[in-house]
Amino acid sequence: MKSCCCEIGDSKDCTSVCKECSNTGKPVMEITLKSMVKKPVLEAIGNPEGFYCCETPTCEVVYFNNEQQVYLHKQDVKVRVGIKETENPVPVCYCFGWTQKKIFDQVMQQGHSTAVREISAKIKAGECACEIKNPSGRCCLGSVNKVVKRGLKLYGNK
Ligand SMILES: [Zn+2]
């Protein structure tokens, strides 16, 4: 049996726990949900408010809402969710089209990646649209940094 915080009577926290993996999700904005979820699925959901995003790589759930008892999976979402994919393409930055492969290829060829610098410059220029392009609705720089670091570890010069 999976443990649930409901059992200890904390119903507030429970709304943010993904029932399929028991991990806590992150709140997702209505605008993100509306632009990420496939139209027929979205129409079937009455109210796009109060959803959470499950970020467990092995969990098939992308968005969930325990109050409405709605669970949306990878196939309900328009884009590939990078964090839940292990085969190419694994999207990392949705606004400017960076994939894990593109970053790894750069590291292999040049010994470093320009991803963070290029993305930061575009964010400064106000060109990013994470809230409607990234399934998490948040800025991708954190995950880009992680992928670059992983790339350096795997393919960089030691
Ligand atoms: Zn989950």
Short mmCIF file of C-alpha atoms and ligand atoms in Angstrom, two decimals:
data_model
loop_
_atom_site.label_atom_id
_atom_site.label_comp_id
_atom_site.label_asym_id
_atom_site.label_seq_id
_atom_site.Cartn_x
_atom_site.Cartn_y
_atom_site.Cartn_z
CA MET A 1 0.00 0.00 0.00
CA LYS A 2 1.12 3.47 -0.82
CA SER A 3 1.04 5.83 2.07
CA CYS A 4 -1.19 8.84 1.78
CA CYS A 5 -1.18 11.97 3.83
CA CYS A 6 -5.00 11.76 3.99
CA GLU A 7 -4.57 9.05 6.57
CA ILE A 8 -2.98 11.42 8.99
CA GLY A 9 -5.69 13.97 8.36
CA ASP A 10 -3.73 16.59 6.48
CA SER A 11 -6.10 17.13 3.60
CA LYS A 12 -4.46 20.36 2.44
CA ASP A 13 -1.16 18.72 1.55
CA CYS A 14 -2.92 15.80 0.00
CA THR A 15 -4.23 17.87 -2.90
CA SER A 16 -0.68 18.21 -4.19
CA VAL A 17 0.25 14.52 -3.99
CA CYS A 18 0.19 12.41 -7.17
CA LYS A 19 -1.71 9.25 -6.31
CA GLU A 20 0.15 7.18 -8.90
CA CYS A 21 3.67 7.81 -7.58
CA SER A 22 2.99 9.33 -4.12
CA ASN A 23 5.26 12.28 -4.84
CA THR A 24 4.29 15.90 -4.39
CA GLY A 25 3.59 17.80 -7.59
CA LYS A 26 4.07 21.47 -8.34
CA PRO A 27 1.14 23.81 -8.93
CA VAL A 28 0.54 24.58 -12.57
CA MET A 29 -1.10 27.69 -13.98
CA GLU A 30 -4.38 27.56 -15.83
CA ILE A 31 -2.77 29.08 -18.93
CA THR A 32 -0.16 26.30 -18.97
CA LEU A 33 -2.74 23.56 -18.68
CA LYS A 34 -4.85 25.12 -21.43
CA SER A 35 -2.00 25.31 -23.90
CA MET A 36 -0.50 21.89 -23.11
CA VAL A 37 -3.48 19.57 -22.89
CA LYS A 38 -5.09 18.17 -26.05
CA LYS A 39 -8.34 19.92 -26.91
CA PRO A 40 -10.86 17.07 -26.43
CA VAL A 41 -9.26 16.22 -23.09
CA LEU A 42 -9.32 19.84 -22.03
CA GLU A 43 -12.99 20.13 -22.99
CA ALA A 44 -13.79 17.11 -20.86
CA ILE A 45 -12.27 18.84 -17.84
CA GLY A 46 -14.78 21.26 -16.46
CA ASN A 47 -12.45 23.48 -14.56
CA PRO A 48 -8.76 23.95 -15.47
CA GLU A 49 -7.92 25.48 -12.10
CA GLY A 50 -5.99 23.93 -9.25
CA PHE A 51 -3.97 21.40 -11.22
CA TYR A 52 -0.56 20.11 -10.25
CA CYS A 53 2.27 18.85 -12.42
CA CYS A 54 3.87 15.51 -11.51
CA GLU A 55 7.61 15.64 -12.16
CA THR A 56 8.52 12.07 -11.29
CA PRO A 57 10.43 10.77 -14.35
CA THR A 58 9.02 7.24 -14.07
CA CYS A 59 5.42 8.31 -13.48
CA GLU A 60 3.07 8.49 -16.49
CA VAL A 61 1.00 11.26 -14.89
CA VAL A 62 1.65 14.75 -16.20
CA TYR A 63 -1.12 16.79 -14.56
CA PHE A 64 -3.50 15.92 -11.79
CA ASN A 65 -6.20 17.42 -9.67
CA ASN A 66 -7.26 15.46 -6.63
CA GLU A 67 -10.18 17.74 -5.84
CA GLN A 68 -11.72 17.07 -9.25
CA GLN A 69 -10.24 13.57 -9.38
CA VAL A 70 -8.73 14.20 -12.81
CA TYR A 71 -5.48 12.53 -13.84
CA LEU A 72 -3.88 13.43 -17.16
CA HIS A 73 -1.17 11.25 -18.62
CA LYS A 74 1.52 11.65 -21.25
CA GLN A 75 -0.89 10.82 -24.08
CA ASP A 76 -3.24 13.65 -23.01
CA VAL A 77 -0.56 16.27 -23.50
CA LYS A 78 0.48 17.85 -26.82
CA VAL A 79 4.23 17.88 -26.31
CA ARG A 80 6.80 15.34 -25.19
CA VAL A 81 7.51 15.88 -21.54
CA GLY A 82 11.31 15.89 -21.41
CA ILE A 83 11.59 14.85 -17.81
CA LYS A 84 9.55 11.68 -18.52
CA GLU A 85 11.33 10.67 -21.75
CA THR A 86 14.44 8.59 -22.08
CA GLU A 87 14.50 8.29 -25.89
CA ASN A 88 15.29 11.12 -28.30
CA PRO A 89 14.08 13.73 -28.71
CA VAL A 90 14.12 14.73 -25.07
CA PRO A 91 13.04 18.37 -24.98
CA VAL A 92 14.81 20.53 -22.42
CA CYS A 93 14.00 24.09 -23.46
CA TYR A 94 10.64 24.39 -25.18
CA CYS A 95 10.85 28.07 -26.11
CA PHE A 96 14.03 27.83 -28.16
CA GLY A 97 14.09 24.18 -29.13
CA TRP A 98 16.96 22.77 -27.08
CA THR A 99 16.95 19.02 -26.67
CA GLN A 100 19.19 16.83 -24.58
CA LYS A 101 20.81 15.58 -27.78
CA LYS A 102 21.61 19.08 -29.05
CA ILE A 103 23.31 19.91 -25.75
CA PHE A 104 25.19 16.60 -25.61
CA ASP A 105 26.31 16.99 -29.26
CA GLN A 106 27.71 20.44 -28.48
CA VAL A 107 29.61 19.12 -25.49
CA MET A 108 31.01 16.27 -27.60
CA GLN A 109 32.08 18.58 -30.43
CA GLN A 110 33.18 21.70 -28.57
CA GLY A 111 33.75 20.53 -25.03
CA HIS A 112 31.03 22.85 -23.73
CA SER A 113 27.47 23.95 -24.44
CA THR A 114 26.25 27.42 -25.32
CA ALA A 115 22.71 26.55 -24.21
CA VAL A 116 22.67 28.42 -20.90
CA ARG A 117 24.26 31.54 -22.39
CA GLU A 118 21.97 31.60 -25.42
CA ILE A 119 18.82 30.90 -23.46
CA SER A 120 19.67 33.50 -20.80
CA ALA A 121 20.17 36.12 -23.51
CA LYS A 122 16.80 35.33 -25.04
CA ILE A 123 15.07 35.40 -21.66
CA LYS A 124 16.57 38.86 -21.09
CA ALA A 125 15.25 39.92 -24.47
CA GLY A 126 11.80 38.80 -23.33
CA GLU A 127 11.47 36.09 -25.96
CA CYS A 128 10.61 33.15 -23.77
CA ALA A 129 7.10 31.83 -23.19
CA CYS A 130 7.62 29.10 -20.62
CA GLU A 131 4.14 29.41 -19.16
CA ILE A 132 2.58 28.25 -22.42
CA LYS A 133 5.40 26.22 -24.01
CA ASN A 134 6.94 24.34 -21.11
CA PRO A 135 4.69 21.63 -19.62
CA SER A 136 5.88 22.63 -16.15
CA GLY A 137 5.00 26.24 -16.93
CA ARG A 138 8.26 27.35 -15.43
CA CYS A 139 11.57 28.57 -16.76
CA CYS A 140 13.70 25.79 -18.23
CA LEU A 141 17.10 27.15 -17.20
CA GLY A 142 17.35 24.91 -14.14
CA SER A 143 16.85 21.76 -16.18
CA VAL A 144 19.10 23.07 -18.96
CA ASN A 145 21.86 23.53 -16.41
CA LYS A 146 21.39 19.98 -15.16
CA VAL A 147 21.53 18.53 -18.68
CA VAL A 148 24.67 20.52 -19.50
CA LYS A 149 26.32 19.24 -16.33
CA ARG A 150 25.32 15.67 -17.16
CA GLY A 151 26.70 16.17 -20.68
CA LEU A 152 30.01 17.46 -19.37
CA LYS A 153 30.27 14.51 -17.03
CA LEU A 154 29.51 12.02 -19.81
CA TYR A 155 31.34 13.57 -22.76
CA GLY A 156 33.43 16.49 -21.56
CA ASN A 157 37.20 16.45 -21.30
CA LYS A 158 38.33 15.38 -17.92
ZN ZN B 1 3.16 10.93 -10.39
#
